[in-house]
Coordinates of N, CA and C in Angstrom, one line a residue:
M1 N -12.0 -7.6 15.2 CA -12.1 -6.2 15.2 C -13.4 -5.6 14.8
H2 N -13.9 -4.8 15.7 CA -15.2 -4.1 15.3 C -15.0 -3.0 14.3
N3 N -15.9 -2.7 13.7 CA -15.8 -1.7 12.4 C -15.6 -0.3 13.1
N4 N -16.1 0.1 14.2 CA -15.8 1.4 14.8 C -14.2 1.4 15.3
T5 N -13.9 0.3 15.7 CA -12.4 0.3 16.3 C -11.5 0.6 15.0
A6 N -11.8 -0.1 13.9 CA -11.1 0.0 12.7 C -11.1 1.4 12.2
I7 N -12.4 2.0 12.1 CA -12.4 3.4 11.7 C -11.6 4.5 12.5
S8 N -11.8 4.3 13.7 CA -10.9 5.0 14.7 C -9.4 5.0 14.5
E9 N -8.9 3.7 14.1 CA -7.4 3.7 13.9 C -7.2 4.3 12.4
L10 N -8.1 4.1 11.5 CA -7.7 4.7 10.2 C -7.6 6.3 10.3
I11 N -8.6 6.7 11.1 CA -8.7 8.2 11.2 C -7.3 8.7 11.7
E12 N -6.8 8.0 12.9 CA -5.6 8.5 13.4 C -4.5 8.3 12.5
A13 N -4.4 7.2 11.7 CA -3.5 6.9 10.6 C -3.5 7.9 9.6
G14 N -4.5 8.4 9.2 CA -4.7 9.4 8.2 C -4.0 10.6 8.6
K15 N -4.2 11.1 9.8 CA -3.5 12.3 10.2 C -2.0 12.1 10.2
W16 N -1.6 11.0 10.8 CA 0.1 10.8 10.7 C 0.5 10.6 9.3
V17 N -0.2 9.9 8.4 CA 0.3 9.8 7.0 C 0.3 11.2 6.4
S18 N -0.9 11.9 6.5 CA -0.9 13.1 5.9 C 0.1 14.2 6.3
Q19 N 0.4 14.1 7.6 CA 1.5 15.0 8.1 C 2.8 14.9 7.2
R20 N 3.1 13.7 6.6 CA 4.2 13.3 6.1 C 4.1 13.6 4.7
G21 N 3.1 14.1 4.1 CA 3.0 14.4 2.8 C 2.9 13.4 1.8
W22 N 2.3 12.2 2.4 CA 2.2 10.9 1.5 C 0.9 10.8 0.9
V23 N -0.2 11.6 1.1 CA -1.6 11.5 0.6 C -1.9 12.9 0.1
P24 N -1.3 13.5 -0.7 CA -1.6 14.9 -1.2 C -3.0 15.0 -1.6
A25 N -3.5 16.3 -1.6 CA -5.0 16.5 -1.8 C -5.9 15.5 -1.4
T26 N -6.7 14.9 -2.1 CA -7.6 13.7 -1.7 C -7.2 12.5 -2.0
G27 N -5.8 12.3 -2.3 CA -5.2 11.1 -3.0 C -5.2 10.0 -1.8
G28 N -5.1 8.8 -2.4 CA -4.8 7.6 -1.3 C -6.3 7.0 -1.0
N29 N -6.2 5.9 -0.3 CA -7.4 5.3 0.3 C -7.0 4.3 1.2
F30 N -7.7 4.2 2.4 CA -7.4 3.2 3.4 C -8.3 2.2 3.8
S31 N -8.1 1.1 4.0 CA -9.1 0.2 4.6 C -8.5 -0.9 5.7
A32 N -9.5 -1.5 6.2 CA -9.2 -2.5 7.1 C -10.2 -3.7 7.1
R33 N -9.7 -4.9 7.5 CA -10.6 -6.0 7.6 C -11.2 -6.1 9.0
T34 N -12.5 -6.4 9.1 CA -13.1 -6.4 10.2 C -13.8 -7.7 10.6
A35 N -14.3 -8.0 11.7 CA -15.2 -9.2 12.1 C -16.3 -9.4 11.1
S36 N -17.0 -8.3 10.6 CA -18.2 -8.2 9.7 C -17.8 -8.1 8.4
G37 N -16.6 -7.8 8.0 CA -16.3 -7.6 6.5 C -15.0 -6.6 6.4
Y38 N -15.4 -5.3 5.8 CA -14.3 -4.4 5.5 C -14.8 -3.0 5.7
V39 N -13.9 -2.2 6.1 CA -14.3 -0.8 6.0 C -13.2 -0.1 5.1
V40 N -13.7 1.0 4.3 CA -12.9 1.5 3.3 C -13.2 3.0 3.2
T41 N -12.2 3.7 3.0 CA -12.5 5.3 2.9 C -13.2 5.5 1.4
A42 N -14.2 6.5 1.5 CA -15.0 6.8 0.5 C -14.2 7.8 -0.4
S43 N -14.6 8.0 -1.4 CA -13.7 8.7 -2.6 C -13.8 10.3 -2.2
G44 N -12.9 11.1 -2.5 CA -12.9 12.4 -2.3 C -12.7 13.1 -1.0
F45 N -12.1 12.3 0.1 CA -11.8 12.9 1.3 C -10.4 13.1 1.6
D46 N -10.0 14.2 2.2 CA -8.7 14.5 2.7 C -8.3 13.5 3.7
K47 N -7.3 12.7 3.5 CA -7.0 11.6 4.5 C -6.4 12.2 5.8
G48 N -6.1 13.5 5.9 CA -5.7 14.1 7.2 C -6.9 14.6 8.1
Q49 N -8.1 14.6 7.4 CA -9.3 15.2 8.1 C -10.4 14.3 8.0
L50 N -10.1 13.0 8.1 CA -11.2 11.8 8.0 C -12.1 12.0 9.4
G51 N -13.4 11.6 9.1 CA -14.4 11.4 10.0 C -15.0 10.2 9.8
T52 N -16.0 9.8 10.6 CA -16.7 8.4 10.6 C -17.6 8.5 9.3
H53 N -18.0 9.6 8.8 CA -18.8 9.9 7.7 C -18.0 9.5 6.2
A54 N -16.5 9.4 6.4 CA -15.8 9.2 5.3 C -15.5 7.8 4.9
F55 N -16.2 6.8 5.6 CA -16.1 5.5 5.4 C -17.2 4.8 5.0
I56 N -17.1 3.7 4.0 CA -18.1 2.8 3.6 C -17.8 1.5 4.2
E57 N -18.9 0.7 4.6 CA -18.8 -0.6 5.2 C -19.1 -1.6 4.2
F58 N -18.6 -2.8 4.2 CA -18.9 -3.8 3.3 C -18.8 -5.1 4.0
D59 N -19.7 -6.1 3.5 CA -19.7 -7.3 4.3 C -18.6 -8.3 3.7
H60 N -18.5 -9.6 4.1 CA -17.4 -10.3 3.5 C -17.4 -10.7 2.1
E61 N -18.5 -10.5 1.4 CA -18.7 -10.8 0.0 C -18.5 -9.3 -0.7
G62 N -18.2 -8.4 0.1 CA -17.9 -7.2 -0.8 C -19.2 -6.3 -1.1
N63 N -20.3 -6.7 -0.5 CA -21.5 -5.9 -0.5 C -21.6 -4.8 0.4
R64 N -22.0 -3.6 -0.1 CA -22.1 -2.4 0.7 C -23.2 -2.5 1.8
T65 N -22.9 -2.3 3.1 CA -23.8 -2.5 4.1 C -24.1 -1.1 4.8
K66 N -23.2 -0.2 4.8 CA -23.4 1.1 5.4 C -22.3 2.1 4.8
G67 N -22.9 3.5 4.9 CA -22.1 4.6 4.4 C -22.7 5.2 3.1
S68 N -22.7 6.5 3.1 CA -23.3 7.3 2.1 C -22.3 7.9 1.1
G69 N -21.2 7.8 1.3 CA -20.3 8.3 0.2 C -20.0 7.4 -1.1
N70 N -19.3 8.0 -2.0 CA -19.1 7.2 -3.3 C -17.8 6.3 -3.0
P71 N -17.9 5.0 -3.4 CA -16.7 4.1 -3.1 C -15.7 4.5 -4.1
S72 N -14.5 4.4 -3.5 CA -13.3 4.7 -4.3 C -13.2 3.7 -5.4
A73 N -12.7 4.2 -6.7 CA -12.5 3.3 -7.7 C -11.8 2.2 -7.4
E74 N -10.8 2.3 -6.4 CA -9.9 1.1 -6.0 C -10.3 0.3 -5.0
T75 N -11.5 0.4 -4.7 CA -12.0 -0.3 -3.5 C -11.8 -2.0 -3.9
E76 N -12.0 -2.3 -5.1 CA -11.9 -3.7 -5.4 C -10.4 -4.3 -5.3
L77 N -9.4 -3.5 -5.6 CA -8.0 -3.7 -5.3 C -7.6 -4.1 -3.8
H78 N -8.4 -3.1 -3.0 CA -8.2 -3.3 -1.5 C -8.7 -4.8 -1.1
L79 N -9.9 -5.1 -1.5 CA -10.6 -6.2 -1.1 C -9.8 -7.5 -1.8
N80 N -9.2 -7.3 -3.0 CA -8.6 -8.4 -3.4 C -7.2 -8.6 -2.7
M81 N -6.6 -7.7 -2.4 CA -5.5 -7.7 -1.3 C -5.8 -8.7 -0.1
Y82 N -6.9 -8.5 0.4 CA -7.2 -9.2 1.7 C -7.5 -10.7 1.4
K83 N -8.1 -10.9 0.1 CA -8.3 -12.4 -0.3 C -7.0 -13.0 -0.5
L84 N -5.9 -12.3 -1.0 CA -4.7 -12.9 -1.3 C -3.7 -13.1 -0.2
I85 N -3.9 -12.1 0.9 CA -3.1 -12.2 2.0 C -3.9 -12.4 3.3
P86 N -4.4 -13.6 3.7 CA -5.3 -13.8 4.7 C -4.8 -13.1 6.1
S87 N -3.5 -12.9 6.4 CA -3.1 -12.3 7.6 C -3.3 -10.7 7.6
A88 N -3.5 -10.2 6.4 CA -3.5 -8.8 6.3 C -4.8 -8.2 7.1
K89 N -4.7 -7.3 7.9 CA -5.7 -6.5 8.4 C -6.0 -5.2 8.0
F90 N -4.9 -4.7 7.5 CA -4.9 -3.1 7.0 C -4.3 -3.0 5.7
V91 N -4.8 -2.2 4.7 CA -4.2 -1.8 3.6 C -4.2 -0.2 3.5
L92 N -3.0 0.5 3.4 CA -3.1 1.6 3.1 C -2.3 2.1 1.7
H93 N -3.2 2.9 0.9 CA -2.6 3.2 -0.4 C -2.1 4.7 -0.4
T94 N -1.0 5.1 -0.6 CA -0.5 6.3 -0.6 C 0.2 6.8 -1.9
H95 N 0.5 8.2 -2.0 CA 1.0 8.7 -3.2 C 2.2 9.6 -2.8
S96 N 3.3 9.0 -2.3 CA 4.5 9.8 -2.1 C 5.2 10.1 -3.3
V97 N 6.0 11.2 -3.2 CA 6.9 11.6 -4.4 C 8.0 10.3 -4.7
A98 N 8.6 9.9 -3.6 CA 9.5 8.9 -3.8 C 8.9 7.6 -4.6
A99 N 7.9 7.1 -3.9 CA 7.3 5.9 -4.5 C 6.9 6.0 -5.9
T100 N 6.2 7.1 -6.1 CA 5.6 7.5 -7.5 C 6.7 7.6 -8.4
V101 N 7.9 8.3 -8.3 CA 8.8 8.4 -9.1 C 9.7 7.2 -9.4
L102 N 9.9 6.7 -8.3 CA 10.8 5.4 -8.4 C 10.1 4.3 -9.3
S103 N 8.7 4.3 -9.1 CA 8.1 3.3 -9.9 C 8.1 3.5 -11.5
R104 N 8.3 4.8 -11.8 CA 8.4 5.1 -13.1 C 9.9 4.9 -13.7
V105 N 10.9 5.2 -12.8 CA 12.3 5.1 -13.2 C 12.6 3.7 -13.5
I106 N 12.2 2.7 -12.5 CA 12.6 1.3 -12.6 C 11.7 0.8 -13.8
K107 N 12.4 0.2 -14.8 CA 11.7 -0.2 -16.0 C 11.3 -1.6 -15.8
G108 N 11.7 -2.3 -15.0 CA 11.3 -3.9 -14.9 C 9.9 -3.8 -13.9
H109 N 9.7 -5.0 -13.5 CA 8.4 -5.1 -12.7 C 8.8 -5.5 -11.2
T110 N 9.9 -5.2 -10.8 CA 10.2 -5.5 -9.5 C 11.3 -4.3 -9.0
I111 N 11.1 -4.0 -7.8 CA 12.2 -3.2 -7.3 C 12.9 -4.0 -6.3
N112 N 14.3 -4.3 -6.3 CA 15.0 -5.1 -5.4 C 15.9 -4.2 -4.5
L113 N 15.5 -4.2 -3.2 CA 16.3 -3.4 -2.2 C 17.2 -4.2 -1.5
H114 N 18.4 -3.9 -1.4 CA 19.4 -4.9 -0.9 C 20.5 -3.9 -0.3
G115 N 21.0 -4.3 1.0 CA 22.1 -3.5 1.6 C 21.7 -2.4 2.6
Y116 N 20.3 -2.3 2.7 CA 19.9 -1.3 3.6 C 19.4 -1.9 5.0
E117 N 20.0 -1.3 6.2 CA 19.7 -1.8 7.5 C 18.2 -1.5 7.6
M118 N 17.6 -0.6 7.2 CA 16.3 -0.3 7.3 C 15.1 -1.4 6.8
Q119 N 15.7 -2.2 6.0 CA 15.1 -3.3 5.5 C 14.4 -4.0 6.5
K120 N 15.1 -4.1 7.8 CA 14.5 -5.0 8.8 C 13.3 -4.4 9.5
S121 N 13.0 -3.3 9.0 CA 11.6 -2.6 9.6 C 10.5 -3.3 9.1
L122 N 10.7 -4.3 8.0 CA 9.6 -5.1 7.3 C 9.6 -6.4 8.1
S123 N 8.6 -6.8 8.4 CA 8.2 -8.2 9.1 C 8.9 -9.2 8.3
G124 N 9.6 -10.1 9.0 CA 10.3 -11.2 8.2 C 11.6 -11.1 7.7
V125 N 12.0 -9.7 7.5 CA 13.2 -9.5 7.0 C 14.4 -9.4 8.1
K126 N 15.4 -10.2 8.1 CA 16.3 -10.4 9.3 C 17.7 -9.6 9.1
S127 N 18.1 -9.3 7.8 CA 19.2 -8.8 7.7 C 19.2 -7.7 6.4
H128 N 20.3 -6.9 6.5 CA 20.5 -6.0 5.3 C 21.0 -6.7 4.1
L129 N 21.6 -8.1 4.4 CA 21.9 -8.8 3.3 C 20.8 -9.5 2.5
D130 N 19.5 -9.6 3.2 CA 18.5 -10.0 2.4 C 18.0 -9.3 1.2
T131 N 17.4 -9.7 0.2 CA 16.9 -8.8 -0.9 C 15.3 -8.8 -0.5
L132 N 14.9 -7.4 -0.4 CA 13.6 -7.2 -0.3 C 12.9 -6.8 -1.6
S133 N 12.1 -7.5 -2.2 CA 11.5 -7.3 -3.4 C 10.1 -6.9 -3.3
I134 N 9.8 -5.8 -4.1 CA 8.5 -5.2 -4.2 C 8.0 -5.3 -5.5
P135 N 6.9 -5.9 -5.8 CA 6.5 -5.9 -7.3 C 5.9 -4.6 -7.9
I136 N 6.0 -4.3 -9.1 CA 5.5 -3.1 -9.7 C 4.7 -3.5 -10.8
F137 N 3.4 -3.0 -10.8 CA 2.3 -3.3 -11.9 C 2.0 -1.9 -12.6
D138 N 2.0 -2.0 -14.0 CA 1.5 -1.0 -14.7 C 0.1 -0.3 -14.3
N139 N 0.1 0.9 -14.2 CA -1.2 1.6 -13.8 C -2.3 1.2 -14.9
D140 N -3.6 1.0 -14.3 CA -4.6 0.7 -15.2 C -6.0 1.3 -14.7
Q141 N -6.7 1.9 -15.5 CA -7.9 2.7 -15.1 C -9.0 1.5 -14.8
D142 N -8.8 0.4 -15.5 CA -9.6 -0.9 -15.2 C -9.1 -1.6 -14.1
I143 N -9.7 -1.2 -12.8 CA -9.3 -1.9 -11.6 C -9.4 -3.3 -11.5
D144 N -10.5 -3.9 -12.1 CA -10.6 -5.5 -12.2 C -9.6 -6.1 -12.8
R145 N -9.1 -5.5 -14.1 CA -7.9 -6.1 -14.9 C -6.7 -5.8 -13.9
L146 N -6.5 -4.7 -13.2 CA -5.4 -4.7 -12.4 C -5.2 -5.6 -11.2
S147 N -6.5 -5.7 -10.8 CA -6.5 -6.8 -9.5 C -6.2 -8.1 -10.0
L148 N -6.6 -8.5 -11.4 CA -6.3 -9.9 -11.9 C -4.8 -10.0 -12.0
L149 N -4.1 -9.0 -12.4 CA -2.6 -8.9 -12.7 C -2.0 -9.2 -11.3
V150 N -2.5 -8.5 -10.4 CA -2.0 -8.8 -9.0 C -2.1 -10.1 -8.5
S151 N -3.3 -10.7 -8.8 CA -3.6 -12.1 -8.2 C -2.8 -13.2 -8.9
D152 N -2.6 -12.8 -10.3 CA -1.8 -13.9 -11.2 C -0.3 -13.7 -10.6
H153 N 0.3 -12.7 -10.4 CA 1.6 -12.5 -9.8 C 1.7 -13.2 -8.5
H154 N 0.6 -13.2 -7.6 CA 0.8 -13.7 -6.1 C 0.8 -15.2 -6.3
L155 N 0.2 -15.7 -7.3 CA 0.1 -17.2 -7.5 C 1.6 -17.8 -7.6
H156 N 2.5 -17.1 -8.2 CA 3.9 -17.7 -8.4 C 5.0 -17.0 -7.4
T157 N 4.6 -15.7 -7.1 CA 5.4 -14.9 -6.1 C 4.7 -14.3 -5.1
P158 N 4.4 -14.8 -4.0 CA 3.4 -14.3 -3.0 C 3.8 -12.9 -2.5
I159 N 2.8 -12.1 -2.4 CA 3.1 -10.7 -1.9 C 3.2 -10.6 -0.5
E160 N 4.1 -10.2 0.0 CA 4.2 -10.0 1.5 C 3.9 -8.9 2.2
H161 N 4.4 -7.7 1.6 CA 4.5 -6.4 2.3 C 3.6 -5.2 1.5
A162 N 3.9 -5.2 0.2 CA 3.3 -4.1 -0.6 C 3.5 -4.4 -1.9
V163 N 2.8 -3.5 -2.8 CA 3.0 -3.4 -4.3 C 2.9 -2.0 -4.6
L164 N 3.7 -1.7 -5.8 CA 3.7 -0.4 -6.4 C 3.0 -0.5 -7.6
I165 N 2.2 0.7 -7.9 CA 1.5 0.9 -9.2 C 2.2 2.1 -9.9
R166 N 2.6 1.8 -10.9 CA 3.7 2.6 -11.8 C 3.0 3.9 -12.0
G167 N 3.7 5.0 -11.5 CA 3.2 6.2 -11.7 C 2.1 6.6 -10.9
H168 N 1.6 5.8 -9.9 CA 0.4 6.0 -9.1 C 0.8 5.8 -7.6
G169 N 1.4 5.0 -7.1 CA 1.7 4.9 -5.6 C 1.8 3.5 -5.2
L170 N 1.7 3.5 -3.8 CA 2.1 2.3 -2.9 C 0.8 1.7 -2.3
Y171 N 0.7 0.4 -2.4 CA -0.2 -0.2 -1.5 C 0.5 -1.3 -0.5
V172 N 0.4 -0.8 0.8 CA 1.1 -1.6 1.9 C 0.1 -2.3 2.7
V173 N 0.5 -3.5 3.2 CA -0.4 -4.1 4.1 C 0.4 -4.5 5.5
G174 N -0.4 -4.7 6.5 CA 0.1 -5.1 7.7 C -1.0 -6.0 8.6
R175 N -0.5 -6.6 9.6 CA -1.5 -7.3 10.4 C -2.2 -6.7 11.5
N176 N -1.7 -5.5 11.7 CA -2.3 -4.5 12.7 C -1.9 -3.1 12.4
I177 N -2.5 -2.2 12.9 CA -2.4 -0.7 12.6 C -0.7 -0.4 12.8
K178 N -0.2 -0.9 13.8 CA 1.2 -0.5 14.0 C 2.1 -1.1 13.0
E179 N 1.9 -2.2 12.7 CA 2.7 -3.1 11.6 C 2.6 -2.3 10.3
V180 N 1.3 -2.0 9.8 CA 1.1 -1.4 8.5 C 2.0 0.0 8.4
L181 N 1.8 0.8 9.6 CA 2.4 2.2 9.6 C 3.9 1.9 9.6
R182 N 4.5 0.9 10.3 CA 5.8 0.5 10.3 C 6.4 0.2 8.9
H183 N 5.5 -0.5 8.2 CA 6.0 -1.0 6.9 C 5.9 0.2 6.0
L184 N 4.9 1.0 6.2 CA 4.9 2.3 5.2 C 5.9 3.1 5.5
E185 N 6.2 3.5 6.6 CA 7.4 4.4 7.1 C 8.7 3.8 6.5
G186 N 8.9 2.4 6.8 CA 10.3 1.9 6.4 C 10.3 1.9 4.9
L187 N 9.3 1.5 4.1 CA 9.4 1.4 2.7 C 9.5 3.0 2.1
E188 N 9.0 3.9 2.7 CA 9.2 5.2 2.2 C 10.6 5.6 2.5
F189 N 11.1 5.4 3.5 CA 12.6 5.5 3.8 C 13.6 4.9 2.8
L190 N 13.2 3.7 2.5 CA 13.9 2.9 1.5 C 13.8 3.3 0.1
F191 N 12.6 3.8 -0.3 CA 12.4 4.4 -1.6 C 13.1 5.7 -1.6
S192 N 13.1 6.4 -0.7 CA 13.8 7.8 -0.7 C 15.3 7.5 -0.9
C193 N 15.9 6.5 -0.2 CA 17.2 6.3 -0.2 C 17.7 5.8 -1.6
E194 N 16.8 4.9 -2.2 CA 16.9 4.4 -3.5 C 17.0 5.3 -4.6
L195 N 16.0 6.2 -4.5 CA 16.0 7.2 -5.5 C 17.1 8.2 -5.5
E196 N 17.7 8.5 -4.2 CA 18.8 9.3 -4.3 C 20.0 8.6 -4.7
R197 N 20.1 7.4 -4.4 CA 21.2 6.4 -4.9 C 21.2 6.7 -6.4
L198 N 20.1 6.4 -7.1 CA 19.9 6.4 -8.4 C 20.4 7.8 -9.2
K199 N 20.0 8.8 -8.4 CA 20.3 10.1 -9.0 C 21.9 10.4 -8.7
L200 N 22.3 10.0 -7.7 CA 23.9 10.1 -7.6 C 24.7 9.4 -8.6
E201 N 24.4 8.0 -8.7 CA 25.1 7.2 -9.6 C 24.8 7.3 -11.0
G202 N 23.7 8.1 -11.2 CA 23.3 8.1 -12.7 C 22.1 7.1 -12.8
I203 N 20.9 7.7 -13.3 CA 19.7 6.9 -13.3 C 19.9 5.5 -14.3
Q204 N 20.6 5.9 -15.6 CA 20.6 4.8 -16.3 C 21.5 3.6 -15.9
A205 N 22.5 4.0 -15.1 CA 23.5 3.1 -14.6 C 22.8 2.3 -13.5
G206 N 21.9 2.8 -12.8 CA 21.2 2.0 -11.7 C 20.0 1.4 -11.9
V207 N 19.4 1.7 -12.9 CA 17.9 1.2 -13.2 C 18.1 -0.4 -13.5
Q208 N 17.2 -1.1 -12.9 CA 17.1 -2.5 -13.2 C 16.5 -2.6 -14.5
P209 N 17.0 -3.7 -15.5 CA 16.4 -3.9 -16.8 C 14.9 -4.3 -16.8

């Protein structure tokens, strides 16, 4: 995939995601793996109003090759996700209410979703009887340290679809733009359902240890 193609797809994705309220203010960051390296949104841009000037290009080693904006502090985490998941071509980082709150309500380091038909919106999930597990990592302003925690987790439990950062948001991956947007929409629906379930049943009764 050419850099310009990836940027065009991320610009359109930004409009779609912003309309759903999942990247408020200038929150979130988007990226894509390309034939020459990576493209990542620069810091401080409204994701619903992205232009070509809002992207920074990197080579395969993570060296900046083009773009005048300031790199997002979380660029390293994006590039690390690509190293861990060779099939991933897109990473979208969002800040929805459901994902952010649920990541704080769940006290453990995994949210296990079970019994929802919408689980099948995630690639590889065949039944509502399957358990869809999304790892949760404590937020850390030291992105290198956070990336290392994600890498260590991946060694024993491979990351397939997404990770949650506690009190921060969601990082979701996909093999193409359609898949990553489907994963994002499916997970947001599931997180909203799970958060509502916990509210109805009583937070303490439903939270995982």
